């Protein structure tokens, strides 16, 4: 049963408040930082691809969003590609900078933010002026602006977005030449409505949804007996829209559509590591099919909305499964190379790999710092910073919610001062999570923890004393008393190895959120071949 609460969106001073239906609030905890092994991995990301855009080649070795990016022979992409791709990269760059305290990354991302805010057209439309009629790249860059607002409440951002979005009509947003992706503006439109309470924005969002003409996750497709068949990355982005419409209208019909859509894709196209197939299109759940790295990033971002709006623990379970398996499998551990396509059944990651409908082989499934099409090389930089930014949330009482597990810390503001909660753990490689509380004298905050659906015998203690209460798998539970400075809360989640049967395909094994893999001896060889499809990169 989906829990419903009326939450109040964070607002600008002196502005009205839009009511939002949901359980947890995202983006209200500005100080979330990785710890332990997760911090080590993000430091590798800093020192690897994200910190070296020159290794990513065009268009990442450009001004990004701080000006106009010239066309290059290194890419065969359309005019809008380079702005979509650099918006992906900038989102990861900014969030990583915040999480690691890497000022040089924040400064680089801020160049594009300041340029974009300072250079709207005469009507207030943001983004490059060459992209007439194409709102999709700005839909991606919206998330950069959102990250900035979440960090410091920059009042310019909702105001600029409000003016930007009010330039568009439902027909502008309902189609578009980028495979119908203009409709993705709804994410930013609804967020801006939540900050400004301008009813025209909500009306624009609902009317755009109602008249869409190229949208493959619309009501007809969701309720059809026919399988979803569309570009998988686009699907992963669009899947969140009916849920967001529910969140900002409270209309049950939108929630029903969202839940029907996500259950449908789980039945039809979900792979064992938690991500839908992509060849580049959704293509069923045969384990020989691959998924694109962009799928991993965009699907988990969408699931973070499902988690926040419904408050159901299963979505956090699914986010962990996708990131800790498909996500980690798509990159090298030094974060200097990635795959464009990856597969749960992939024994070889070279130019002979061809686990997708195109049978490209060549460079597509190899680990490389850049690829023929540049989208994944930009999007991969968002994967872990987005994950960290949603590990901690707040509930309707302003309490702390440990939503997604891993070593991390988060600082919460209370009426009596700040409280920092640090999760010390080797999870998902270990069963024990220890939450240590440090805060101002007299400050206290409620703490909610997640009991994963795979855990049947969890246990909880506070300051060494076991808590005698039933902890149900697949739920969130609130610690009985608000936590304060010096408190230590220990959650133990016993993990057992489970055998999973894929009818007609075989079996796989899972322990907690992790899938077991066949022990393949690793041989790393530098590939110096010049591939024609790489356009000289």
PDB file of N, CA and C in Angstrom, residues 89-171:
ATOM      1  N   UNK A  89      27.823  15.229 -18.346  1.00  0.00           N
ATOM      2  CA  UNK A  89      29.129  15.322 -17.705  1.00  0.00           C
ATOM      3  C   UNK A  89      29.136  16.399 -16.619  1.00  0.00           C
ATOM      4  N   UNK A  90      28.546  17.558 -16.914  1.00  0.00           N
ATOM      5  CA  UNK A  90      28.566  18.654 -15.952  1.00  0.00           C
ATOM      6  C   UNK A  90      27.804  18.307 -14.680  1.00  0.00           C
ATOM      7  N   UNK A  91      26.709  17.561 -14.808  1.00  0.00           N
ATOM      8  CA  UNK A  91      25.953  17.124 -13.634  1.00  0.00           C
ATOM      9  C   UNK A  91      26.833  16.265 -12.731  1.00  0.00           C
ATOM     10  N   UNK A  92      27.522  15.296 -13.323  1.00  0.00           N
ATOM     11  CA  UNK A  92      28.418  14.458 -12.539  1.00  0.00           C
ATOM     12  C   UNK A  92      29.578  15.242 -11.965  1.00  0.00           C
ATOM     13  N   UNK A  93      30.124  16.155 -12.741  1.00  0.00           N
ATOM     14  CA  UNK A  93      31.247  16.978 -12.312  1.00  0.00           C
ATOM     15  C   UNK A  93      30.878  17.808 -11.080  1.00  0.00           C
ATOM     16  N   UNK A  94      29.716  18.457 -11.119  1.00  0.00           N
ATOM     17  CA  UNK A  94      29.297  19.327 -10.026  1.00  0.00           C
ATOM     18  C   UNK A  94      28.993  18.527  -8.759  1.00  0.00           C
ATOM     19  N   UNK A  95      28.201  17.466  -8.889  1.00  0.00           N
ATOM     20  CA  UNK A  95      27.840  16.681  -7.706  1.00  0.00           C
ATOM     21  C   UNK A  95      29.082  16.017  -7.093  1.00  0.00           C
ATOM     22  N   UNK A  96      29.975  15.524  -7.929  1.00  0.00           N
ATOM     23  CA  UNK A  96      31.205  14.922  -7.413  1.00  0.00           C
ATOM     24  C   UNK A  96      32.030  15.971  -6.681  1.00  0.00           C
ATOM     25  N   UNK A  97      32.092  17.177  -7.243  1.00  0.00           N
ATOM     26  CA  UNK A  97      32.825  18.250  -6.586  1.00  0.00           C
ATOM     27  C   UNK A  97      32.267  18.578  -5.219  1.00  0.00           C
ATOM     28  N   UNK A  98      30.939  18.628  -5.114  1.00  0.00           N
ATOM     29  CA  UNK A  98      30.316  18.882  -3.814  1.00  0.00           C
ATOM     30  C   UNK A  98      30.618  17.767  -2.822  1.00  0.00           C
ATOM     31  N   UNK A  99      30.514  16.533  -3.277  1.00  0.00           N
ATOM     32  CA  UNK A  99      30.632  15.391  -2.373  1.00  0.00           C
ATOM     33  C   UNK A  99      32.062  15.165  -1.889  1.00  0.00           C
ATOM     34  N   UNK A 100      33.039  15.504  -2.739  1.00  0.00           N
ATOM     35  CA  UNK A 100      34.437  15.318  -2.362  1.00  0.00           C
ATOM     36  C   UNK A 100      35.084  16.602  -1.859  1.00  0.00           C
ATOM     37  N   UNK A 101      34.356  17.708  -1.901  1.00  0.00           N
ATOM     38  CA  UNK A 101      34.964  18.989  -1.561  1.00  0.00           C
ATOM     39  C   UNK A 101      36.025  19.390  -2.564  1.00  0.00           C
ATOM     40  N   UNK A 102      35.823  19.037  -3.830  1.00  0.00           N
ATOM     41  CA  UNK A 102      36.784  19.316  -4.903  1.00  0.00           C
ATOM     42  C   UNK A 102      36.417  20.644  -5.562  1.00  0.00           C
ATOM     43  N   UNK A 103      37.009  21.721  -5.068  1.00  0.00           N
ATOM     44  CA  UNK A 103      36.622  23.055  -5.512  1.00  0.00           C
ATOM     45  C   UNK A 103      36.862  23.284  -6.998  1.00  0.00           C
ATOM     46  N   UNK A 104      37.899  22.659  -7.551  1.00  0.00           N
ATOM     47  CA  UNK A 104      38.193  22.873  -8.970  1.00  0.00           C
ATOM     48  C   UNK A 104      37.085  22.299  -9.848  1.00  0.00           C
ATOM     49  N   UNK A 105      36.463  21.211  -9.409  1.00  0.00           N
ATOM     50  CA  UNK A 105      35.359  20.633 -10.173  1.00  0.00           C
ATOM     51  C   UNK A 105      34.124  21.527 -10.079  1.00  0.00           C
ATOM     52  N   UNK A 106      33.836  22.013  -8.878  1.00  0.00           N
ATOM     53  CA  UNK A 106      32.700  22.916  -8.713  1.00  0.00           C
ATOM     54  C   UNK A 106      32.891  24.165  -9.556  1.00  0.00           C
ATOM     55  N   UNK A 107      34.096  24.724  -9.549  1.00  0.00           N
ATOM     56  CA  UNK A 107      34.367  25.949 -10.321  1.00  0.00           C
ATOM     57  C   UNK A 107      34.174  25.724 -11.809  1.00  0.00           C
ATOM     58  N   UNK A 108      34.628  24.576 -12.305  1.00  0.00           N
ATOM     59  CA  UNK A 108      34.469  24.279 -13.732  1.00  0.00           C
ATOM     60  C   UNK A 108      32.992  24.157 -14.100  1.00  0.00           C
ATOM     61  N   UNK A 109      32.221  23.464 -13.280  1.00  0.00           N
ATOM     62  CA  UNK A 109      30.787  23.336 -13.548  1.00  0.00           C
ATOM     63  C   UNK A 109      30.087  24.679 -13.438  1.00  0.00           C
ATOM     64  N   UNK A 110      30.527  25.506 -12.513  1.00  0.00           N
ATOM     65  CA  UNK A 110      29.896  26.808 -12.315  1.00  0.00           C
ATOM     66  C   UNK A 110      30.075  27.727 -13.522  1.00  0.00           C
ATOM     67  N   UNK A 111      31.111  27.522 -14.299  1.00  0.00           N
ATOM     68  CA  UNK A 111      31.288  28.341 -15.501  1.00  0.00           C
ATOM     69  C   UNK A 111      30.086  28.187 -16.430  1.00  0.00           C
ATOM     70  N   UNK A 112      29.657  26.950 -16.619  1.00  0.00           N
ATOM     71  CA  UNK A 112      28.503  26.701 -17.478  1.00  0.00           C
ATOM     72  C   UNK A 112      27.206  27.193 -16.872  1.00  0.00           C
ATOM     73  N   UNK A 113      27.064  27.058 -15.562  1.00  0.00           N
ATOM     74  CA  UNK A 113      25.856  27.535 -14.890  1.00  0.00           C
ATOM     75  C   UNK A 113      25.743  29.044 -15.019  1.00  0.00           C
ATOM     76  N   UNK A 114      26.829  29.745 -14.716  1.00  0.00           N
ATOM     77  CA  UNK A 114      26.789  31.209 -14.778  1.00  0.00           C
ATOM     78  C   UNK A 114      26.558  31.691 -16.199  1.00  0.00           C
ATOM     79  N   UNK A 115      27.193  31.045 -17.160  1.00  0.00           N
ATOM     80  CA  UNK A 115      27.004  31.450 -18.556  1.00  0.00           C
ATOM     81  C   UNK A 115      25.554  31.235 -18.976  1.00  0.00           C
ATOM     82  N   UNK A 116      24.998  30.099 -18.622  1.00  0.00           N
ATOM     83  CA  UNK A 116      23.620  29.778 -19.015  1.00  0.00           C
ATOM     84  C   UNK A 116      22.634  30.748 -18.383  1.00  0.00           C
ATOM     85  N   UNK A 117      22.799  31.037 -17.111  1.00  0.00           N
ATOM     86  CA  UNK A 117      21.887  31.972 -16.445  1.00  0.00           C
ATOM     87  C   UNK A 117      22.042  33.398 -16.982  1.00  0.00           C
ATOM     88  N   UNK A 118      23.236  33.739 -17.434  1.00  0.00           N
ATOM     89  CA  UNK A 118      23.498  35.105 -17.903  1.00  0.00           C
ATOM     90  C   UNK A 118      23.154  35.311 -19.373  1.00  0.00           C
ATOM     91  N   UNK A 119      22.863  34.229 -20.109  1.00  0.00           N
ATOM     92  CA  UNK A 119      22.648  34.355 -21.552  1.00  0.00           C
ATOM     93  C   UNK A 119      21.343  33.719 -22.021  1.00  0.00           C
ATOM     94  N   UNK A 120      20.214  34.035 -21.370  1.00  0.00           N
ATOM     95  CA  UNK A 120      18.935  33.600 -21.960  1.00  0.00           C
ATOM     96  C   UNK A 120      18.657  34.435 -23.196  1.00  0.00           C
ATOM     97  N   UNK A 121      17.744  33.959 -24.042  1.00  0.00           N
ATOM     98  CA  UNK A 121      17.364  34.822 -25.157  1.00  0.00           C
ATOM     99  C   UNK A 121      16.421  35.914 -24.640  1.00  0.00           C
ATOM    100  N   UNK A 122      15.924  36.725 -25.544  1.00  0.00           N
ATOM    101  CA  UNK A 122      15.098  37.857 -25.143  1.00  0.00           C
ATOM    102  C   UNK A 122      13.832  37.480 -24.407  1.00  0.00           C
ATOM    103  N   UNK A 123      13.388  36.223 -24.574  1.00  0.00           N
ATOM    104  CA  UNK A 123      12.174  35.756 -23.897  1.00  0.00           C
ATOM    105  C   UNK A 123      12.471  34.960 -22.633  1.00  0.00           C
ATOM    106  N   UNK A 124      13.752  34.774 -22.344  1.00  0.00           N
ATOM    107  CA  UNK A 124      14.124  34.029 -21.152  1.00  0.00           C
ATOM    108  C   UNK A 124      14.428  32.567 -21.389  1.00  0.00           C
ATOM    109  N   UNK A 125      14.464  32.123 -22.659  1.00  0.00           N
ATOM    110  CA  UNK A 125      14.752  30.723 -22.959  1.00  0.00           C
ATOM    111  C   UNK A 125      16.235  30.457 -22.721  1.00  0.00           C
ATOM    112  N   UNK A 126      16.526  29.422 -21.946  1.00  0.00           N
ATOM    113  CA  UNK A 126      17.892  29.057 -21.603  1.00  0.00           C
ATOM    114  C   UNK A 126      18.441  28.039 -22.590  1.00  0.00           C
ATOM    115  N   UNK A 127      19.755  27.963 -22.686  1.00  0.00           N
ATOM    116  CA  UNK A 127      20.384  26.971 -23.538  1.00  0.00           C
ATOM    117  C   UNK A 127      20.847  27.557 -24.849  1.00  0.00           C
ATOM    118  N   UNK A 128      21.579  26.750 -25.606  1.00  0.00           N
ATOM    119  CA  UNK A 128      22.181  27.243 -26.839  1.00  0.00           C
ATOM    120  C   UNK A 128      21.120  27.651 -27.859  1.00  0.00           C
ATOM    121  N   UNK A 129      21.316  28.793 -28.480  1.00  0.00           N
ATOM    122  CA  UNK A 129      20.318  29.357 -29.394  1.00  0.00           C
ATOM    123  C   UNK A 129      20.171  28.560 -30.674  1.00  0.00           C
ATOM    124  N   UNK A 130      21.120  27.667 -30.972  1.00  0.00           N
ATOM    125  CA  UNK A 130      21.011  26.870 -32.204  1.00  0.00           C
ATOM    126  C   UNK A 130      20.006  25.737 -32.073  1.00  0.00           C
ATOM    127  N   UNK A 131      19.582  25.439 -30.851  1.00  0.00           N
ATOM    128  CA  UNK A 131      18.713  24.287 -30.624  1.00  0.00           C
ATOM    129  C   UNK A 131      17.243  24.700 -30.668  1.00  0.00           C
ATOM    130  N   UNK A 132      16.842  25.337 -31.710  1.00  0.00           N
ATOM    131  CA  UNK A 132      15.468  25.812 -31.837  1.00  0.00           C
ATOM    132  C   UNK A 132      14.523  24.615 -31.912  1.00  0.00           C
ATOM    133  N   UNK A 133      13.545  24.588 -31.018  1.00  0.00           N
ATOM    134  CA  UNK A 133      12.558  23.515 -31.022  1.00  0.00           C
ATOM    135  C   UNK A 133      13.002  22.242 -30.349  1.00  0.00           C
ATOM    136  N   UNK A 134      14.233  22.212 -29.810  1.00  0.00           N
ATOM    137  CA  UNK A 134      14.747  21.008 -29.154  1.00  0.00           C
ATOM    138  C   UNK A 134      14.994  21.341 -27.691  1.00  0.00           C
ATOM    139  N   UNK A 135      14.140  20.854 -26.799  1.00  0.00           N
ATOM    140  CA  UNK A 135      14.273  21.165 -25.374  1.00  0.00           C
ATOM    141  C   UNK A 135      14.993  20.078 -24.596  1.00  0.00           C
ATOM    142  N   UNK A 136      15.301  18.955 -25.227  1.00  0.00           N
ATOM    143  CA  UNK A 136      15.884  17.825 -24.512  1.00  0.00           C
ATOM    144  C   UNK A 136      17.225  18.155 -23.855  1.00  0.00           C
ATOM    145  N   UNK A 137      18.213  18.774 -24.528  1.00  0.00           N
ATOM    146  CA  UNK A 137      19.475  19.053 -23.837  1.00  0.00           C
ATOM    147  C   UNK A 137      19.293  19.907 -22.585  1.00  0.00           C
ATOM    148  N   UNK A 138      18.363  20.874 -22.633  1.00  0.00           N
ATOM    149  CA  UNK A 138      18.113  21.693 -21.455  1.00  0.00           C
ATOM    150  C   UNK A 138      17.445  20.871 -20.355  1.00  0.00           C
ATOM    151  N   UNK A 139      16.707  19.812 -20.726  1.00  0.00           N
ATOM    152  CA  UNK A 139      16.133  18.917 -19.726  1.00  0.00           C
ATOM    153  C   UNK A 139      17.234  18.227 -18.936  1.00  0.00           C
ATOM    154  N   UNK A 140      18.346  17.924 -19.606  1.00  0.00           N
ATOM    155  CA  UNK A 140      19.482  17.317 -18.927  1.00  0.00           C
ATOM    156  C   UNK A 140      20.203  18.366 -18.077  1.00  0.00           C
ATOM    157  N   UNK A 141      20.418  19.560 -18.638  1.00  0.00           N
ATOM    158  CA  UNK A 141      21.133  20.595 -17.889  1.00  0.00           C
ATOM    159  C   UNK A 141      20.296  21.102 -16.719  1.00  0.00           C
ATOM    160  N   UNK A 142      18.991  20.942 -16.774  1.00  0.00           N
ATOM    161  CA  UNK A 142      18.168  21.272 -15.612  1.00  0.00           C
ATOM    162  C   UNK A 142      18.695  20.596 -14.362  1.00  0.00           C
ATOM    163  N   UNK A 143      19.160  19.352 -14.495  1.00  0.00           N
ATOM    164  CA  UNK A 143      19.612  18.614 -13.321  1.00  0.00           C
ATOM    165  C   UNK A 143      20.905  19.196 -12.746  1.00  0.00           C
ATOM    166  N   UNK A 144      21.688  19.861 -13.597  1.00  0.00           N
ATOM    167  CA  UNK A 144      22.851  20.595 -13.101  1.00  0.00           C
ATOM    168  C   UNK A 144      22.382  21.758 -12.233  1.00  0.00           C
ATOM    169  N   UNK A 145      21.408  22.517 -12.742  1.00  0.00           N
ATOM    170  CA  UNK A 145      20.868  23.638 -11.980  1.00  0.00           C
ATOM    171  C   UNK A 145      20.199  23.155 -10.694  1.00  0.00           C
ATOM    172  N   UNK A 146      19.509  22.027 -10.775  1.00  0.00           N
ATOM    173  CA  UNK A 146      18.875  21.443  -9.592  1.00  0.00           C
ATOM    174  C   UNK A 146      19.921  21.111  -8.533  1.00  0.00           C
ATOM    175  N   UNK A 147      21.046  20.530  -8.947  1.00  0.00           N
ATOM    176  CA  UNK A 147      22.113  20.182  -8.008  1.00  0.00           C
ATOM    177  C   UNK A 147      22.658  21.429  -7.323  1.00  0.00           C
ATOM    178  N   UNK A 148      22.811  22.491  -8.071  1.00  0.00           N
ATOM    179  CA  UNK A 148      23.289  23.755  -7.486  1.00  0.00           C
ATOM    180  C   UNK A 148      22.284  24.274  -6.458  1.00  0.00           C
ATOM    181  N   UNK A 149      21.006  24.239  -6.794  1.00  0.00           N
ATOM    182  CA  UNK A 149      19.976  24.726  -5.873  1.00  0.00           C
ATOM    183  C   UNK A 149      19.925  23.869  -4.610  1.00  0.00           C
ATOM    184  N   UNK A 150      20.022  22.552  -4.777  1.00  0.00           N
ATOM    185  CA  UNK A 150      19.990  21.670  -3.620  1.00  0.00           C
ATOM    186  C   UNK A 150      21.152  21.949  -2.675  1.00  0.00           C
ATOM    187  N   UNK A 151      22.264  22.370  -3.228  1.00  0.00           N
ATOM    188  CA  UNK A 151      23.449  22.595  -2.410  1.00  0.00           C
ATOM    189  C   UNK A 151      23.380  23.899  -1.633  1.00  0.00           C
ATOM    190  N   UNK A 152      22.908  24.980  -2.268  1.00  0.00           N
ATOM    191  CA  UNK A 152      22.988  26.279  -1.591  1.00  0.00           C
ATOM    192  C   UNK A 152      21.750  27.151  -1.739  1.00  0.00           C
ATOM    193  N   UNK A 153      20.650  26.604  -2.322  1.00  0.00           N
ATOM    194  CA  UNK A 153      19.409  27.362  -2.411  1.00  0.00           C
ATOM    195  C   UNK A 153      19.503  28.595  -3.281  1.00  0.00           C
ATOM    196  N   UNK A 154      20.272  28.530  -4.356  1.00  0.00           N
ATOM    197  CA  UNK A 154      20.458  29.683  -5.251  1.00  0.00           C
ATOM    198  C   UNK A 154      19.109  30.157  -5.786  1.00  0.00           C
ATOM    199  N   UNK A 155      18.666  31.332  -5.370  1.00  0.00           N
ATOM    200  CA  UNK A 155      17.341  31.827  -5.702  1.00  0.00           C
ATOM    201  C   UNK A 155      17.168  32.148  -7.185  1.00  0.00           C
ATOM    202  N   UNK A 156      18.264  32.322  -7.897  1.00  0.00           N
ATOM    203  CA  UNK A 156      18.160  32.655  -9.323  1.00  0.00           C
ATOM    204  C   UNK A 156      17.613  31.499 -10.143  1.00  0.00           C
ATOM    205  N   UNK A 157      17.821  30.271  -9.644  1.00  0.00           N
ATOM    206  CA  UNK A 157      17.550  29.102 -10.481  1.00  0.00           C
ATOM    207  C   UNK A 157      16.061  28.859 -10.690  1.00  0.00           C
ATOM    208  N   UNK A 158      15.222  28.766  -9.661  1.00  0.00           N
ATOM    209  CA  UNK A 158      13.789  28.612  -9.940  1.00  0.00           C
ATOM    210  C   UNK A 158      13.221  29.781 -10.742  1.00  0.00           C
ATOM    211  N   UNK A 159      13.706  30.997 -10.476  1.00  0.00           N
ATOM    212  CA  UNK A 159      13.196  32.161 -11.211  1.00  0.00           C
ATOM    213  C   UNK A 159      13.534  32.061 -12.693  1.00  0.00           C
ATOM    214  N   UNK A 160      14.777  31.676 -13.011  1.00  0.00           N
ATOM    215  CA  UNK A 160      15.187  31.556 -14.414  1.00  0.00           C
ATOM    216  C   UNK A 160      14.448  30.416 -15.106  1.00  0.00           C
ATOM    217  N   UNK A 161      14.263  29.302 -14.397  1.00  0.00           N
ATOM    218  CA  UNK A 161      13.562  28.170 -14.996  1.00  0.00           C
ATOM    219  C   UNK A 161      12.084  28.481 -15.205  1.00  0.00           C
ATOM    220  N   UNK A 162      11.485  29.204 -14.282  1.00  0.00           N
ATOM    221  CA  UNK A 162      10.083  29.590 -14.443  1.00  0.00           C
ATOM    222  C   UNK A 162       9.903  30.391 -15.727  1.00  0.00           C
ATOM    223  N   UNK A 163      10.748  31.377 -15.914  1.00  0.00           N
ATOM    224  CA  UNK A 163      10.649  32.204 -17.123  1.00  0.00           C
ATOM    225  C   UNK A 163      10.922  31.364 -18.370  1.00  0.00           C
ATOM    226  N   UNK A 164      11.893  30.472 -18.294  1.00  0.00           N
ATOM    227  CA  UNK A 164      12.238  29.602 -19.422  1.00  0.00           C
ATOM    228  C   UNK A 164      11.058  28.735 -19.846  1.00  0.00           C
ATOM    229  N   UNK A 165      10.485  28.002 -18.902  1.00  0.00           N
ATOM    230  CA  UNK A 165       9.456  27.023 -19.254  1.00  0.00           C
ATOM    231  C   UNK A 165       8.171  27.674 -19.749  1.00  0.00           C
ATOM    232  N   UNK A 166       7.863  28.862 -19.282  1.00  0.00           N
ATOM    233  CA  UNK A 166       6.610  29.510 -19.692  1.00  0.00           C
ATOM    234  C   UNK A 166       6.639  29.985 -21.132  1.00  0.00           C
ATOM    235  N   UNK A 167       7.757  29.813 -21.828  1.00  0.00           N
ATOM    236  CA  UNK A 167       7.826  30.129 -23.249  1.00  0.00           C
ATOM    237  C   UNK A 167       7.255  29.011 -24.123  1.00  0.00           C
ATOM    238  N   UNK A 168       7.022  27.841 -23.544  1.00  0.00           N
ATOM    239  CA  UNK A 168       6.658  26.677 -24.346  1.00  0.00           C
ATOM    240  C   UNK A 168       5.176  26.356 -24.217  1.00  0.00           C
ATOM    241  N   UNK A 169       4.641  25.764 -25.276  1.00  0.00           N
ATOM    242  CA  UNK A 169       3.256  25.321 -25.306  1.00  0.00           C
ATOM    243  C   UNK A 169       3.223  23.805 -25.179  1.00  0.00           C
ATOM    244  N   UNK A 170       2.064  23.232 -24.869  1.00  0.00           N
ATOM    245  CA  UNK A 170       1.973  21.765 -24.835  1.00  0.00           C
ATOM    246  C   UNK A 170       2.402  21.112 -26.145  1.00  0.00           C
ATOM    247  N   UNK A 171       2.081  21.719 -27.265  1.00  0.00           N
ATOM    248  CA  UNK A 171       2.478  21.120 -28.543  1.00  0.00           C
ATOM    249  C   UNK A 171       3.993  21.177 -28.735  1.00  0.00           C
TER     250      UNK A 171
END
